[in-house]
């Protein structure tokens, strides 16, 4: 089910995974980012969504530093809305350049929240399914 679709982003609810899939096509400016994430926060809260998959693999490699701001900027808002599992799909080049600590990283300031990086949707999906199984979803 589509939640939001713009030229720079598409958000959909994947019922089988009980997850929101967010595909970024270009790096948003702060207004676009804020608008997108406030719409999604409302959906998360209304539907009690626990899983978030964000696909940044189509963003330009020259903007990788900015990409990190998109990934981390709203983590606390998503966590407060109810997200407990966040899978981030990055480009293969970025994934291969990451340290294992980054790939397996968790934002430790929050309890019951895990964030992992993946090279493709298939791997992210497997992890979300595993987390749903562990959490009894």
C-alpha atoms as a printed R data frame, in Angstrom:
    type eleno elety resid chain resno      x       y      z
1   ATOM     1    CA   UNK     A     1  0.000   0.000  0.000
2   ATOM     2    CA   UNK     A     2  1.428   3.389 -1.021
3   ATOM     3    CA   UNK     A     3  1.655   5.926  1.767
4   ATOM     4    CA   UNK     A     4  3.517   8.723  0.009
5   ATOM     5    CA   UNK     A     5  4.977   9.209 -3.450
6   ATOM     6    CA   UNK     A     6  6.953  12.189 -4.721
7   ATOM     7    CA   UNK     A     7  9.638  12.568 -7.387
8   ATOM     8    CA   UNK     A     8 12.327  12.225 -4.704
9   ATOM     9    CA   UNK     A     9 10.814   9.529 -2.446
10  ATOM    10    CA   UNK     A    10  8.326   6.675 -2.282
11  ATOM    11    CA   UNK     A    11  6.976   5.206  0.946
12  ATOM    12    CA   UNK     A    12  4.872   2.089  1.087
13  ATOM    13    CA   UNK     A    13  3.534  -0.224  3.752
14  ATOM    14    CA   UNK     A    14  4.601  -3.854  3.304
15  ATOM    15    CA   UNK     A    15  1.929  -5.720  5.215
16  ATOM    16    CA   UNK     A    16  3.695  -9.099  5.013
17  ATOM    17    CA   UNK     A    17  6.709  -7.608  6.856
18  ATOM    18    CA   UNK     A    18  4.724  -5.191  8.989
19  ATOM    19    CA   UNK     A    19  7.172  -2.587  7.719
20  ATOM    20    CA   UNK     A    20  7.418   0.728  5.954
21  ATOM    21    CA   UNK     A    21  9.710   0.700  2.923
22  ATOM    22    CA   UNK     A    22 11.092   4.132  2.131
23  ATOM    23    CA   UNK     A    23 12.960   4.541 -1.172
24  ATOM    24    CA   UNK     A    24 14.933   7.766 -1.546
25  ATOM    25    CA   UNK     A    25 15.636   8.746 -5.160
26  ATOM    26    CA   UNK     A    26 17.468  11.952 -4.311
27  ATOM    27    CA   UNK     A    27 18.753  13.494 -1.134
28  ATOM    28    CA   UNK     A    28 16.005  15.662  0.301
29  ATOM    29    CA   UNK     A    29 16.477  19.167  1.554
30  ATOM    30    CA   UNK     A    30 15.386  19.768  5.129
31  ATOM    31    CA   UNK     A    31 11.832  20.810  4.155
32  ATOM    32    CA   UNK     A    32 11.263  17.651  2.066
33  ATOM    33    CA   UNK     A    33 12.799  15.467  4.764
34  ATOM    34    CA   UNK     A    34 10.678  17.028  7.488
35  ATOM    35    CA   UNK     A    35  7.465  16.760  5.475
36  ATOM    36    CA   UNK     A    36  8.128  13.126  4.534
37  ATOM    37    CA   UNK     A    37  9.032  11.978  8.004
38  ATOM    38    CA   UNK     A    38  6.148  13.757  9.731
39  ATOM    39    CA   UNK     A    39  3.678  12.046  7.375
40  ATOM    40    CA   UNK     A    40  5.322   8.696  8.064
41  ATOM    41    CA   UNK     A    41  5.517   9.279 11.809
42  ATOM    42    CA   UNK     A    42  1.764   9.747 11.890
43  ATOM    43    CA   UNK     A    43  1.237   6.505  9.929
44  ATOM    44    CA   UNK     A    44  3.652   4.626 12.230
45  ATOM    45    CA   UNK     A    45  1.800   5.775 15.328
46  ATOM    46    CA   UNK     A    46 -1.681   5.098 13.923
47  ATOM    47    CA   UNK     A    47 -0.803   1.624 12.624
48  ATOM    48    CA   UNK     A    48  1.623   0.627 15.413
49  ATOM    49    CA   UNK     A    49  4.431  -0.093 12.925
50  ATOM    50    CA   UNK     A    50  7.651  -1.547 14.383
51  ATOM    51    CA   UNK     A    51  9.793  -2.029 11.249
52  ATOM    52    CA   UNK     A    52 11.402   0.514  8.949
53  ATOM    53    CA   UNK     A    53 13.380  -0.253  5.796
54  ATOM    54    CA   UNK     A    54 15.049   2.700  4.152
55  ATOM    55    CA   UNK     A    55 16.672   2.276  0.764
56  ATOM    56    CA   UNK     A    56 19.371   4.847  0.073
57  ATOM    57    CA   UNK     A    57 21.168   2.771 -2.571
58  ATOM    58    CA   UNK     A    58 20.029   5.044 -5.406
59  ATOM    59    CA   UNK     A    59 21.492   8.202 -3.896
60  ATOM    60    CA   UNK     A    60 24.519   9.679 -5.609
61  ATOM    61    CA   UNK     A    61 27.877   8.466 -4.287
62  ATOM    62    CA   UNK     A    62 29.171  12.046 -4.204
63  ATOM    63    CA   UNK     A    63 26.711  12.819 -1.424
64  ATOM    64    CA   UNK     A    64 27.547   9.987  0.973
65  ATOM    65    CA   UNK     A    65 28.383  12.337  3.848
66  ATOM    66    CA   UNK     A    66 24.972  13.975  3.470
67  ATOM    67    CA   UNK     A    67 23.355  10.540  3.246
68  ATOM    68    CA   UNK     A    68 24.474   9.838  6.798
69  ATOM    69    CA   UNK     A    69 22.536  12.870  7.967
70  ATOM    70    CA   UNK     A    70 19.377  11.506  6.311
71  ATOM    71    CA   UNK     A    71 19.887   8.098  7.927
72  ATOM    72    CA   UNK     A    72 20.531   9.367 11.452
73  ATOM    73    CA   UNK     A    73 18.698  12.692 11.604
74  ATOM    74    CA   UNK     A    74 15.298  11.311 12.473
75  ATOM    75    CA   UNK     A    75 16.173   8.123 14.352
76  ATOM    76    CA   UNK     A    76 14.928   9.466 17.697
77  ATOM    77    CA   UNK     A    77 11.637  10.607 16.162
78  ATOM    78    CA   UNK     A    78 11.078   7.202 14.565
79  ATOM    79    CA   UNK     A    79 11.967   5.436 17.793
80  ATOM    80    CA   UNK     A    80  9.569   7.628 19.759
81  ATOM    81    CA   UNK     A    81  6.871   6.846 17.173
82  ATOM    82    CA   UNK     A    82  7.342   3.115 17.810
83  ATOM    83    CA   UNK     A    83  9.960   1.848 15.358
84  ATOM    84    CA   UNK     A    84 12.155  -0.840 16.911
85  ATOM    85    CA   UNK     A    85 13.902  -2.293 13.827
86  ATOM    86    CA   UNK     A    86 15.510  -0.159 11.143
87  ATOM    87    CA   UNK     A    87 17.116  -1.791  8.105
88  ATOM    88    CA   UNK     A    88 19.146   0.531  5.908
89  ATOM    89    CA   UNK     A    89 19.951  -0.507  2.355
90  ATOM    90    CA   UNK     A    90 23.019   1.259  1.012
91  ATOM    91    CA   UNK     A    91 24.837   1.011 -2.290
92  ATOM    92    CA   UNK     A    92 27.108  -1.986 -2.744
93  ATOM    93    CA   UNK     A    93 30.141   0.310 -2.887
94  ATOM    94    CA   UNK     A    94 29.230   1.953  0.414
95  ATOM    95    CA   UNK     A    95 28.396  -1.386  2.060
96  ATOM    96    CA   UNK     A    96 31.749  -2.844  0.999
97  ATOM    97    CA   UNK     A    97 33.559   0.194  2.415
98  ATOM    98    CA   UNK     A    98 31.847  -0.011  5.808
99  ATOM    99    CA   UNK     A    99 33.448  -1.392  8.944
100 ATOM   100    CA   UNK     A   100 31.739  -4.363 10.618
101 ATOM   101    CA   UNK     A   101 30.849  -2.149 13.595
102 ATOM   102    CA   UNK     A   102 28.897   0.139 11.282
103 ATOM   103    CA   UNK     A   103 27.110  -2.712  9.522
104 ATOM   104    CA   UNK     A   104 26.036  -4.317 12.799
105 ATOM   105    CA   UNK     A   105 25.562  -0.984 14.566
106 ATOM   106    CA   UNK     A   106 22.855  -0.233 17.039
107 ATOM   107    CA   UNK     A   107 21.982   3.141 18.446
108 ATOM   108    CA   UNK     A   108 22.658   2.169 22.033
109 ATOM   109    CA   UNK     A   109 20.981   5.173 23.626
110 ATOM   110    CA   UNK     A   110 17.625   3.526 23.029
111 ATOM   111    CA   UNK     A   111 16.378   0.243 24.443
112 ATOM   112    CA   UNK     A   112 14.666  -2.244 22.155
113 ATOM   113    CA   UNK     A   113 15.941  -0.577 18.980
114 ATOM   114    CA   UNK     A   114 18.215  -2.106 16.382
115 ATOM   115    CA   UNK     A   115 19.584  -0.567 13.230
116 ATOM   116    CA   UNK     A   116 21.487  -2.604 10.642
117 ATOM   117    CA   UNK     A   117 22.928  -1.922  7.184
118 ATOM   118    CA   UNK     A   118 22.391  -4.217  4.197
119 ATOM   119    CA   UNK     A   119 23.590  -4.354  0.576
120 ATOM   120    CA   UNK     A   120 20.145  -5.216 -0.857
121 ATOM   121    CA   UNK     A   121 16.438  -5.606 -0.108
122 ATOM   122    CA   UNK     A   122 16.614  -9.408  0.093
123 ATOM   123    CA   UNK     A   123 19.027  -9.315  3.046
124 ATOM   124    CA   UNK     A   124 17.098  -6.519  4.772
125 ATOM   125    CA   UNK     A   125 13.854  -8.488  4.359
126 ATOM   126    CA   UNK     A   126 15.385 -11.621  5.919
127 ATOM   127    CA   UNK     A   127 16.514  -9.615  8.943
128 ATOM   128    CA   UNK     A   128 13.110  -7.953  9.406
129 ATOM   129    CA   UNK     A   129 11.431 -11.377  9.194
130 ATOM   130    CA   UNK     A   130 13.848 -12.682 11.833
131 ATOM   131    CA   UNK     A   131 13.154  -9.698 14.102
132 ATOM   132    CA   UNK     A   132  9.383 -10.186 13.669
133 ATOM   133    CA   UNK     A   133  9.808 -13.829 14.675
134 ATOM   134    CA   UNK     A   134 11.883 -12.940 17.750
135 ATOM   135    CA   UNK     A   135  9.417 -10.253 18.800
136 ATOM   136    CA   UNK     A   136  6.417 -12.504 18.204
137 ATOM   137    CA   UNK     A   137  4.923 -10.370 15.457
